[in-house]
mmCIF file of C-alpha atoms (C1' of nucleotides) and ligand atoms in Angstrom:
data_model
loop_
_atom_site.group_PDB
_atom_site.id
_atom_site.type_symbol
_atom_site.label_atom_id
_atom_site.label_comp_id
_atom_site.label_asym_id
_atom_site.label_seq_id
_atom_site.Cartn_x
_atom_site.Cartn_y
_atom_site.Cartn_z
ATOM 1 C CA UNK E 202 -77.503 -108.328 -211.172
ATOM 2 C CA UNK E 203 -75.944 -107.116 -207.963
ATOM 3 C CA UNK E 204 -79.193 -107.534 -206.134
ATOM 4 C CA UNK E 205 -79.132 -110.788 -204.239
ATOM 5 C CA UNK E 206 -80.681 -110.109 -200.857
ATOM 6 C CA UNK E 207 -83.620 -107.951 -201.872
ATOM 7 C CA UNK E 208 -86.834 -109.942 -202.093
ATOM 8 C CA UNK E 209 -88.681 -106.988 -203.639
ATOM 9 C CA UNK E 210 -88.732 -104.936 -200.446
ATOM 10 C CA UNK E 211 -85.578 -102.985 -201.293
ATOM 11 C CA UNK E 212 -87.352 -100.765 -203.810
ATOM 12 C CA UNK E 213 -90.202 -100.028 -201.410
ATOM 13 C CA UNK E 214 -88.600 -96.910 -199.898
ATOM 14 C CA UNK E 215 -88.185 -95.430 -203.358
ATOM 15 C CA UNK E 216 -91.817 -96.144 -204.204
ATOM 16 C CA UNK E 217 -93.039 -94.503 -201.025
ATOM 17 C CA UNK E 218 -90.895 -91.420 -201.359
ATOM 18 C CA UNK E 219 -91.891 -91.119 -204.996
ATOM 19 C CA UNK E 220 -95.549 -91.162 -203.978
ATOM 20 C CA UNK E 221 -94.877 -88.537 -201.300
ATOM 21 C CA UNK E 222 -93.103 -86.333 -203.799
ATOM 22 C CA UNK E 223 -95.989 -86.586 -206.248
ATOM 23 C CA UNK E 224 -98.448 -85.821 -203.497
ATOM 24 C CA UNK E 225 -96.640 -82.595 -202.674
ATOM 25 C CA UNK E 226 -97.576 -81.278 -206.120
ATOM 26 C CA UNK E 227 -101.188 -82.449 -206.089
ATOM 27 C CA UNK E 228 -102.840 -79.472 -204.433
ATOM 28 C CA UNK E 229 -100.926 -77.077 -206.649
ATOM 29 C CA UNK E 230 -102.043 -78.939 -209.771
ATOM 30 C CA UNK E 231 -105.693 -78.756 -208.764
ATOM 31 C CA UNK E 232 -105.456 -75.033 -208.054
ATOM 32 C CA UNK E 233 -103.808 -74.310 -211.386
ATOM 33 C CA UNK E 234 -106.369 -76.289 -213.366
ATOM 34 C CA UNK E 235 -109.242 -74.665 -211.504
ATOM 35 C CA UNK E 236 -107.871 -71.149 -211.959
ATOM 36 C CA UNK E 237 -107.588 -71.917 -215.655
ATOM 37 C CA UNK E 238 -111.277 -72.920 -215.643
ATOM 38 C CA UNK E 239 -112.246 -69.670 -213.941
ATOM 39 C CA UNK E 240 -110.244 -67.584 -216.395
ATOM 40 C CA UNK E 241 -111.928 -69.333 -219.306
ATOM 41 C CA UNK E 242 -115.429 -69.135 -217.842
ATOM 42 C CA UNK E 243 -115.444 -65.631 -216.388
ATOM 43 C CA UNK E 244 -112.360 -63.920 -217.707
ATOM 44 C CA UNK E 245 -110.914 -63.538 -214.239
ATOM 45 C CA UNK E 246 -110.035 -65.641 -211.214
ATOM 46 C CA UNK E 247 -110.801 -63.909 -207.935
ATOM 47 C CA UNK E 248 -109.709 -65.222 -204.550
ATOM 48 C CA UNK E 249 -113.294 -65.654 -203.374
ATOM 49 C CA UNK E 250 -114.167 -67.805 -206.385
ATOM 50 C CA UNK E 251 -110.997 -69.845 -206.114
ATOM 51 C CA UNK E 252 -111.715 -70.509 -202.450
ATOM 52 C CA UNK E 253 -115.312 -71.446 -203.136
ATOM 53 C CA UNK E 254 -114.469 -73.940 -205.870
ATOM 54 C CA UNK E 255 -111.693 -75.531 -203.860
ATOM 55 C CA UNK E 256 -113.993 -75.883 -200.865
ATOM 56 C CA UNK E 257 -111.642 -73.854 -198.707
ATOM 57 C CA UNK E 258 -111.605 -70.503 -196.866
ATOM 58 C CA UNK E 259 -110.173 -67.422 -198.577
ATOM 59 C CA UNK E 260 -107.057 -67.173 -196.440
ATOM 60 C CA UNK E 261 -106.232 -70.716 -197.485
ATOM 61 C CA UNK E 262 -106.723 -69.772 -201.128
ATOM 62 C CA UNK E 263 -104.548 -66.686 -200.683
ATOM 63 C CA UNK E 264 -101.713 -68.763 -199.285
ATOM 64 C CA UNK E 265 -102.050 -71.331 -202.051
ATOM 65 C CA UNK E 266 -101.853 -68.587 -204.672
ATOM 66 C CA UNK E 267 -98.732 -67.270 -202.939
ATOM 67 C CA UNK E 268 -97.161 -70.692 -203.363
ATOM 68 C CA UNK E 269 -98.172 -70.767 -207.024
ATOM 69 C CA UNK E 270 -96.483 -67.395 -207.499
ATOM 70 C CA UNK E 271 -93.340 -68.597 -205.765
ATOM 71 C CA UNK E 272 -93.340 -71.619 -208.069
ATOM 72 C CA UNK E 273 -93.636 -69.369 -211.117
ATOM 73 C CA UNK E 274 -97.070 -70.691 -212.073
ATOM 74 C CA UNK E 275 -99.174 -67.604 -211.370
ATOM 75 C CA UNK E 276 -98.976 -63.825 -211.083
ATOM 76 C CA UNK E 277 -101.164 -61.293 -209.274
ATOM 77 C CA UNK E 278 -101.156 -57.832 -207.792
ATOM 78 C CA UNK E 279 -102.621 -57.121 -204.333
ATOM 79 C CA UNK E 280 -106.431 -56.996 -204.274
ATOM 80 C CA UNK E 281 -106.570 -57.932 -207.943
ATOM 81 C CA UNK E 282 -107.368 -61.189 -209.699
ATOM 82 C CA UNK E 283 -104.977 -64.081 -210.301
ATOM 83 C CA UNK E 284 -103.497 -64.987 -213.681
ATOM 84 C CA UNK E 285 -101.422 -67.909 -214.894
ATOM 85 C CA UNK E 286 -97.952 -67.700 -216.377
ATOM 86 C CA UNK E 287 -97.122 -69.553 -219.579
ATOM 87 C CA UNK E 288 -95.837 -72.369 -217.436
ATOM 88 C CA UNK E 289 -98.960 -72.313 -215.294
ATOM 89 C CA UNK E 290 -101.255 -72.391 -218.289
ATOM 90 C CA UNK E 291 -99.317 -75.281 -219.811
ATOM 91 C CA UNK E 292 -99.529 -77.218 -216.548
ATOM 92 C CA UNK E 293 -103.279 -76.572 -216.369
ATOM 93 C CA UNK E 294 -103.728 -78.004 -219.831
ATOM 94 C CA UNK E 295 -101.673 -81.067 -219.046
ATOM 95 C CA UNK E 296 -103.535 -81.698 -215.801
ATOM 96 C CA UNK E 297 -106.904 -81.230 -217.499
ATOM 97 C CA UNK E 298 -106.068 -83.700 -220.271
ATOM 98 C CA UNK E 299 -104.716 -86.261 -217.814
ATOM 99 C CA UNK E 300 -107.847 -85.983 -215.699
ATOM 100 C CA UNK E 301 -110.086 -86.587 -218.711
ATOM 101 C CA UNK E 302 -108.072 -89.539 -219.935
ATOM 102 C CA UNK E 303 -108.112 -91.172 -216.511
ATOM 103 C CA UNK E 304 -111.870 -90.724 -216.167
ATOM 104 C CA UNK E 305 -112.353 -92.164 -219.638
ATOM 105 C CA UNK E 306 -110.221 -95.163 -218.785
ATOM 106 C CA UNK E 307 -112.052 -95.814 -215.519
ATOM 107 C CA UNK E 308 -115.386 -95.669 -217.314
ATOM 108 C CA UNK E 309 -114.110 -97.903 -220.111
ATOM 109 C CA UNK E 310 -113.149 -100.470 -217.520
ATOM 110 C CA UNK E 311 -116.585 -100.456 -215.917
ATOM 111 C CA UNK E 312 -116.448 -97.831 -213.173
ATOM 112 C CA UNK E 313 -119.673 -95.776 -212.884
ATOM 113 C CA UNK E 314 -119.204 -92.242 -214.173
ATOM 114 C CA UNK E 315 -119.820 -90.420 -210.883
ATOM 115 C CA UNK E 316 -117.476 -92.760 -209.030
ATOM 116 C CA UNK E 317 -114.861 -92.350 -211.737
ATOM 117 C CA UNK E 318 -115.023 -88.589 -211.415
ATOM 118 C CA UNK E 319 -114.689 -88.725 -207.631
ATOM 119 C CA UNK E 320 -111.844 -91.250 -207.515
ATOM 120 C CA UNK E 321 -109.979 -89.599 -210.382
ATOM 121 C CA UNK E 322 -109.628 -86.334 -208.505
ATOM 122 C CA UNK E 323 -107.126 -88.006 -206.181
ATOM 123 C CA UNK E 324 -105.713 -90.704 -208.452
ATOM 124 C CA UNK E 325 -104.842 -88.422 -211.370
ATOM 125 C CA UNK E 326 -101.821 -86.861 -209.690
ATOM 126 C CA UNK E 327 -100.074 -90.224 -209.465
ATOM 127 C CA UNK E 328 -100.546 -91.182 -213.116
ATOM 128 C CA UNK E 329 -97.147 -91.037 -214.825
ATOM 129 C CA UNK E 330 -96.615 -90.078 -218.439
ATOM 130 C CA UNK E 331 -95.881 -93.701 -219.227
ATOM 131 C CA UNK E 332 -99.166 -94.863 -217.712
ATOM 132 C CA UNK E 333 -101.012 -92.067 -219.466
ATOM 133 C CA UNK E 334 -99.614 -93.158 -222.803
ATOM 134 C CA UNK E 335 -100.784 -96.694 -222.109
ATOM 135 C CA UNK E 336 -104.241 -95.410 -221.218
ATOM 136 C CA UNK E 337 -104.492 -93.541 -224.500
ATOM 137 C CA UNK E 338 -103.410 -96.562 -226.474
ATOM 138 C CA UNK E 339 -105.965 -98.710 -224.707
ATOM 139 C CA UNK E 340 -108.751 -96.192 -225.269
ATOM 140 C CA UNK E 341 -107.875 -95.882 -228.956
ATOM 141 C CA UNK E 342 -108.663 -99.547 -229.536
ATOM 142 C CA UNK Z 106 -133.637 -81.999 -210.853
ATOM 143 C CA UNK Z 107 -133.229 -79.038 -208.564
ATOM 144 C CA UNK Z 108 -129.889 -78.247 -210.057
ATOM 145 C CA UNK Z 109 -130.302 -75.449 -212.567
ATOM 146 C CA UNK Z 110 -127.374 -73.081 -212.122
ATOM 147 C CA UNK Z 111 -124.554 -75.592 -211.663
ATOM 148 C CA UNK Z 112 -122.682 -76.242 -214.882
ATOM 149 C CA UNK Z 113 -120.773 -79.087 -213.208
ATOM 150 C CA UNK Z 114 -118.587 -76.834 -211.094
ATOM 151 C CA UNK Z 115 -120.846 -76.974 -208.024
ATOM 152 C CA UNK Z 116 -119.714 -80.461 -207.080
ATOM 153 C CA UNK Z 117 -116.062 -79.594 -207.440
ATOM 154 C CA UNK Z 118 -115.571 -78.531 -203.809
ATOM 155 C CA UNK Z 119 -116.921 -81.872 -202.619
ATOM 156 C CA UNK Z 120 -114.594 -83.746 -204.945
ATOM 157 C CA UNK Z 121 -111.567 -81.830 -203.750
ATOM 158 C CA UNK Z 122 -112.346 -82.193 -200.064
ATOM 159 C CA UNK Z 123 -113.058 -85.866 -200.580
ATOM 160 C CA UNK Z 124 -109.628 -86.293 -202.156
ATOM 161 C CA UNK Z 125 -108.038 -84.385 -199.264
ATOM 162 C CA UNK Z 126 -109.797 -86.593 -196.758
ATOM 163 C CA UNK Z 127 -108.628 -89.738 -198.498
ATOM 164 C CA UNK Z 128 -105.099 -88.404 -198.658
ATOM 165 C CA UNK Z 129 -105.047 -87.928 -194.894
ATOM 166 C CA UNK Z 130 -105.350 -91.690 -194.481
ATOM 167 C CA UNK Z 131 -102.824 -92.653 -197.145
ATOM 168 C CA UNK Z 132 -99.647 -92.590 -195.074
ATOM 169 C CA UNK Z 133 -101.321 -94.552 -192.311
ATOM 170 C CA UNK Z 134 -102.472 -97.219 -194.752
ATOM 171 C CA UNK Z 135 -98.971 -97.684 -196.136
ATOM 172 C CA UNK Z 136 -97.476 -97.990 -192.659
ATOM 173 C CA UNK Z 137 -100.048 -100.575 -191.588
ATOM 174 C CA UNK Z 138 -99.562 -102.716 -194.689
ATOM 175 C CA UNK Z 139 -95.799 -102.537 -194.360
ATOM 176 C CA UNK Z 140 -95.814 -103.425 -190.664
ATOM 177 C CA UNK Z 141 -97.976 -106.405 -191.580
ATOM 178 C CA UNK Z 142 -95.323 -107.432 -194.120
ATOM 179 C CA UNK Z 143 -92.586 -107.171 -191.509
ATOM 180 C CA UNK Z 144 -94.559 -109.216 -188.987
ATOM 181 C CA UNK Z 145 -95.112 -111.935 -191.579
ATOM 182 C CA UNK Z 146 -91.527 -111.943 -192.838
ATOM 183 C CA UNK Z 147 -89.599 -111.624 -189.602
ATOM 184 C CA UNK Z 148 -92.066 -112.163 -186.808
ATOM 185 C CA UNK Z 149 -91.580 -108.654 -185.501
ATOM 186 C CA UNK Z 150 -91.721 -105.062 -186.682
ATOM 187 C CA UNK Z 151 -89.005 -102.920 -185.171
ATOM 188 C CA UNK Z 152 -88.871 -99.139 -185.513
ATOM 189 C CA UNK Z 153 -85.577 -99.265 -187.383
ATOM 190 C CA UNK Z 154 -86.984 -101.652 -189.991
ATOM 191 C CA UNK Z 155 -90.205 -99.691 -190.358
ATOM 192 C CA UNK Z 156 -88.220 -96.513 -190.929
ATOM 193 C CA UNK Z 157 -85.936 -98.168 -193.433
ATOM 194 C CA UNK Z 158 -88.745 -99.616 -195.528
ATOM 195 C CA UNK Z 159 -90.703 -96.383 -195.516
ATOM 196 C CA UNK Z 160 -87.614 -94.443 -196.580
ATOM 197 C CA UNK Z 161 -87.851 -92.245 -193.526
ATOM 198 C CA UNK Z 162 -85.840 -91.505 -190.357
ATOM 199 C CA UNK Z 163 -86.646 -93.339 -187.131
ATOM 200 C CA UNK Z 164 -88.149 -90.371 -185.322
ATOM 201 C CA UNK Z 165 -90.595 -90.053 -188.200
ATOM 202 C CA UNK Z 166 -91.451 -93.746 -187.910
ATOM 203 C CA UNK Z 167 -91.891 -93.407 -184.148
ATOM 204 C CA UNK Z 168 -94.357 -90.562 -184.587
ATOM 205 C CA UNK Z 169 -96.252 -92.458 -187.272
ATOM 206 C CA UNK Z 170 -96.559 -95.473 -184.993
ATOM 207 C CA UNK Z 171 -97.853 -93.168 -182.261
ATOM 208 C CA UNK Z 172 -100.580 -92.017 -184.634
ATOM 209 C CA UNK Z 173 -101.421 -95.634 -185.499
ATOM 210 C CA UNK Z 174 -101.768 -96.382 -181.788
ATOM 211 C CA UNK Z 175 -104.016 -93.365 -181.276
ATOM 212 C CA UNK Z 176 -106.138 -94.575 -184.189
ATOM 213 C CA UNK Z 177 -106.422 -98.017 -182.595
ATOM 214 C CA UNK Z 178 -104.533 -99.743 -185.406
ATOM 215 C CA UNK Z 179 -101.358 -100.741 -183.550
ATOM 216 C CA UNK Z 180 -99.996 -101.448 -180.085
ATOM 217 C CA UNK Z 181 -96.470 -101.329 -178.660
ATOM 218 C CA UNK Z 182 -94.546 -100.947 -175.448
ATOM 219 C CA UNK Z 183 -91.538 -98.632 -175.178
ATOM 220 C CA UNK Z 184 -88.349 -100.008 -176.733
ATOM 221 C CA UNK Z 185 -90.232 -103.063 -177.991
ATOM 222 C CA UNK Z 186 -91.581 -104.006 -181.407
ATOM 223 C CA UNK Z 187 -94.851 -102.869 -182.925
ATOM 224 C CA UNK Z 188 -97.911 -105.077 -183.390
ATOM 225 C CA UNK Z 189 -101.215 -104.596 -185.163
ATOM 226 C CA UNK Z 190 -104.639 -104.729 -183.545
ATOM 227 C CA UNK Z 191 -107.422 -106.768 -185.125
ATOM 228 C CA UNK Z 192 -108.541 -103.621 -186.850
ATOM 229 C CA UNK Z 193 -105.017 -102.842 -188.013
ATOM 230 C CA UNK Z 194 -104.511 -106.335 -189.384
ATOM 231 C CA UNK Z 195 -107.828 -106.170 -191.217
ATOM 232 C CA UNK Z 196 -106.914 -102.817 -192.737
ATOM 233 C CA UNK Z 197 -103.542 -104.182 -193.829
ATOM 234 C CA UNK Z 198 -105.240 -107.048 -195.628
ATOM 235 C CA UNK Z 199 -107.695 -104.752 -197.348
ATOM 236 C CA UNK Z 200 -104.953 -102.354 -198.441
ATOM 237 C CA UNK Z 201 -102.807 -105.215 -199.713
ATOM 238 C CA UNK Z 202 -105.622 -106.698 -201.774
ATOM 239 C CA UNK Z 203 -106.568 -103.315 -203.219
ATOM 240 C CA UNK Z 204 -102.942 -102.644 -204.167
ATOM 241 C CA UNK Z 205 -102.683 -105.965 -206.004
ATOM 242 C CA UNK Z 206 -105.951 -105.505 -207.835
ATOM 243 C CA UNK Z 207 -104.984 -102.021 -208.987
ATOM 244 C CA UNK Z 208 -101.603 -103.193 -210.236
ATOM 245 C CA UNK Z 209 -103.272 -106.060 -212.065
ATOM 246 C CA UNK Z 210 -105.724 -103.684 -213.689
ATOM 247 C CA UNK Z 211 -103.008 -101.280 -214.772
ATOM 248 C CA UNK Z 212 -101.045 -104.113 -216.313
ATOM 249 C CA UNK Z 213 -104.143 -105.520 -217.990
ATOM 250 C CA UNK Z 214 -104.691 -102.151 -219.591
ATOM 251 C CA UNK Z 215 -101.175 -101.980 -220.966
ATOM 252 C CA UNK Z 216 -99.089 -100.221 -218.318
ATOM 253 C CA UNK Z 217 -95.583 -101.709 -217.923
ATOM 254 C CA UNK Z 218 -95.255 -103.666 -214.672
ATOM 255 C CA UNK Z 219 -92.624 -101.461 -213.015
ATOM 256 C CA UNK Z 220 -94.555 -98.306 -213.885
ATOM 257 C CA UNK Z 221 -97.761 -99.893 -212.600
ATOM 258 C CA UNK Z 222 -96.119 -100.705 -209.291
ATOM 259 C CA UNK Z 223 -94.763 -97.183 -208.909
ATOM 260 C CA UNK Z 224 -97.940 -95.345 -209.866
ATOM 261 C CA UNK Z 225 -100.161 -97.676 -207.839
ATOM 262 C CA UNK Z 226 -98.420 -96.771 -204.597
ATOM 263 C CA UNK Z 227 -100.028 -93.345 -204.754
ATOM 264 C CA UNK Z 228 -103.183 -94.107 -206.734
ATOM 265 C CA UNK Z 229 -104.383 -97.012 -204.586
ATOM 266 C CA UNK Z 230 -105.527 -94.856 -201.688
ATOM 267 C CA UNK Z 231 -108.064 -93.092 -203.868
ATOM 268 C CA UNK Z 232 -109.667 -96.237 -205.293
ATOM 269 C CA UNK Z 233 -113.157 -96.564 -203.796
ATOM 270 C CA UNK Z 234 -114.851 -99.861 -203.049
ATOM 271 C CA UNK Z 235 -117.125 -99.282 -206.028
ATOM 272 C CA UNK Z 236 -114.182 -98.800 -208.379
ATOM 273 C CA UNK Z 237 -112.437 -101.812 -206.885
ATOM 274 C CA UNK Z 238 -115.472 -103.975 -207.547
ATOM 275 C CA UNK Z 239 -115.488 -102.788 -211.143
ATOM 276 C CA UNK Z 240 -111.792 -103.619 -211.472
ATOM 277 C CA UNK Z 241 -112.394 -107.147 -210.236
ATOM 278 C CA UNK Z 242 -115.272 -107.674 -212.623
ATOM 279 C CA UNK Z 243 -113.155 -106.425 -215.502
ATOM 280 C CA UNK Z 244 -110.221 -108.647 -214.577
ATOM 281 C CA UNK Z 245 -112.478 -111.688 -214.265
ATOM 282 C CA UNK Z 246 -113.412 -111.458 -217.927
ATOM 283 C "C1'" DT U 83 -118.280 -37.679 -203.108
ATOM 284 C "C1'" DG U 84 -118.318 -39.907 -198.966
ATOM 285 C "C1'" DC U 85 -119.214 -43.970 -196.584
ATOM 286 C "C1'" DA U 86 -120.865 -48.747 -195.858
ATOM 287 C "C1'" DA U 87 -120.279 -53.135 -197.497
ATOM 288 C "C1'" DA U 88 -117.590 -56.406 -199.789
ATOM 289 C "C1'" DA U 89 -113.234 -58.367 -200.996
ATOM 290 C "C1'" DT U 90 -108.618 -59.269 -199.831
ATOM 291 C "C1'" DT U 91 -104.721 -59.582 -196.929
ATOM 292 C "C1'" DT U 92 -102.485 -60.388 -192.573
ATOM 293 C "C1'" DA U 93 -101.804 -62.489 -188.114
ATOM 294 C "C1'" DG U 94 -101.751 -66.345 -185.546
ATOM 295 C "C1'" DC U 95 -103.298 -70.913 -184.509
ATOM 296 C "C1'" DC U 96 -103.449 -76.179 -185.483
ATOM 297 C "C1'" DG U 97 -102.044 -81.160 -186.973
ATOM 298 C "C1'" DC U 98 -99.360 -83.853 -190.266
ATOM 299 C "C1'" DG U 99 -95.277 -85.626 -191.790
ATOM 300 C "C1'" DG U 100 -90.819 -84.702 -192.616
ATOM 301 C "C1'" DC U 101 -85.912 -83.575 -190.487
ATOM 302 C "C1'" DT U 102 -81.446 -83.263 -187.028
ATOM 303 C "C1'" DA U 103 -79.533 -83.498 -182.572
ATOM 304 C "C1'" DT U 104 -79.685 -85.331 -178.062
ATOM 305 C "C1'" DA U 105 -81.203 -88.180 -174.211
ATOM 306 C "C1'" DT U 106 -82.545 -92.539 -172.638
ATOM 307 C "C1'" DT U 107 -82.972 -97.451 -172.519
ATOM 308 C "C1'" DG U 108 -81.645 -102.360 -173.862
ATOM 309 C "C1'" DT U 109 -78.386 -105.670 -175.131
ATOM 310 C "C1'" DC U 110 -74.182 -107.972 -175.947
ATOM 311 C "C1'" DT U 111 -69.723 -108.888 -174.967
ATOM 312 C "C1'" DG U 112 -65.122 -109.017 -172.627
ATOM 313 C "C1'" DC Q 27 -71.420 -107.569 -164.469
ATOM 314 C "C1'" DA Q 28 -69.461 -103.458 -166.415
ATOM 315 C "C1'" DG Q 29 -69.418 -100.751 -170.269
ATOM 316 C "C1'" DA Q 30 -69.776 -99.985 -175.021
ATOM 317 C "C1'" DC Q 31 -72.769 -99.878 -178.557
ATOM 318 C "C1'" DA Q 32 -77.177 -100.281 -180.657
ATOM 319 C "C1'" DA Q 33 -81.942 -99.213 -180.596
ATOM 320 C "C1'" DT Q 34 -85.462 -96.238 -179.289
ATOM 321 C "C1'" DA Q 35 -87.471 -92.078 -177.613
ATOM 322 C "C1'" DT Q 36 -87.668 -87.064 -176.979
ATOM 323 C "C1'" DA Q 37 -86.997 -82.262 -178.121
ATOM 324 C "C1'" DG Q 38 -87.329 -78.889 -181.265
ATOM 325 C "C1'" DC Q 39 -87.267 -77.307 -185.914
ATOM 326 C "C1'" DC Q 40 -89.514 -76.808 -190.732
ATOM 327 C "C1'" DG Q 41 -93.151 -76.261 -194.663
ATOM 328 C "C1'" DC Q 42 -97.790 -77.478 -196.134
ATOM 329 C "C1'" DG Q 43 -102.467 -76.859 -195.985
ATOM 330 C "C1'" DG Q 44 -106.132 -76.188 -193.228
ATOM 331 C "C1'" DC Q 45 -108.746 -72.744 -189.882
ATOM 332 C "C1'" DT Q 46 -110.700 -68.087 -187.335
ATOM 333 C "C1'" DA Q 47 -110.372 -63.316 -186.285
ATOM 334 C "C1'" DA Q 48 -108.902 -58.825 -187.392
ATOM 335 C "C1'" DA Q 49 -106.939 -55.216 -190.374
ATOM 336 C "C1'" DT Q 50 -106.893 -53.155 -194.793
ATOM 337 C "C1'" DT Q 51 -108.258 -51.897 -199.372
ATOM 338 C "C1'" DT Q 52 -111.552 -51.546 -203.055
ATOM 339 C "C1'" DT Q 53 -116.007 -50.720 -204.761
ATOM 340 C "C1'" DG Q 54 -120.637 -49.413 -205.316
ATOM 341 C "C1'" DC Q 55 -124.267 -46.490 -204.282
ATOM 342 C "C1'" DA Q 56 -127.116 -42.814 -201.797
HETATM 343 MN MN1 MN X 237 -107.067 -83.644 -208.436
HETATM 344 MN MN1 MN X 238 -108.710 -83.042 -211.580
HETATM 345 MN MN1 MN X 239 -99.487 -96.535 -201.060
HETATM 346 MN MN1 MN X 240 -99.335 -100.101 -201.556
#
DNA sequence: TGCAAAATTTAGCCGCGGCTATATTGTCTG
DNA sequence: CAGACAATATAGCCGCGGCTAAATTTTGCA
């Protein structure tokens, strides 16, 4: 190892910037999943409904949707509803499954259901594929 | 129950805004814990070291420290090192303990140690006191 | 079918948390 | 005890993700 003078603190910067990078995607993930819910429940996802479910004003929702479109996750025409691209729909499914698995794990470990649901909404975005796989293995036992 | 027409989606806005609120504190928590580390390891926390460990430029660290001071978590005089207030030191200890407990839980559940450390850096800030208590109970078994 | 109300977009503001470039202050050394 | 250099601070920029207020478009109904 060429790592003599690093008493564990050398990898800290990488951990922090990784967490920041993940965080940058978090809001987008929640929007995509929620738009997917709306499409399934009501056949369309309107700005007013998106805003209401996110707990945000409509201009904020409009801007978020603009970012989703820029990222290739959603499409929409002015004054019309929002739809997901293939990529957006796939992301929604992944995010939804990850959320459920995390909640299940938290409950399995003794966290009350309502608390698990609340905490998971923030935690979920930082759960890597590797951790998720471990969760599934644990839950399967 | 006075909750007829809410098929679970009514509490979504609260969950999202809760997660946003928690996220707003996350960066501050990491800075405070890390400054506490520096003070313990080297007796002082200088801007250059804070910046280096956070993986950030010094102006960014300077602004973060300014926010900590505004929040009553740190004190410093110009061109001198940074110190924590009682409140800041207490927060650092709480954040450190929570981080360790979360990593322990992840490992106990089958997540590889390096992955646990990486994921925990982001997840930790969303772990409520109730969830933390559950984690400790689980780990005690 | 025309118009009022509702929905959406646009404009413009804010703080956070990043950045680079530059100014200022402290420190160490010849 | 100068200066050079290192450390810190300041200025000014950016995008994100919030907000309010105002303009615009769509829609529903009298
Ligand atoms: Mn979420
Ligand atoms: Mn979720
Ligand atoms: Mn952290
Ligand atoms: Mn941590």
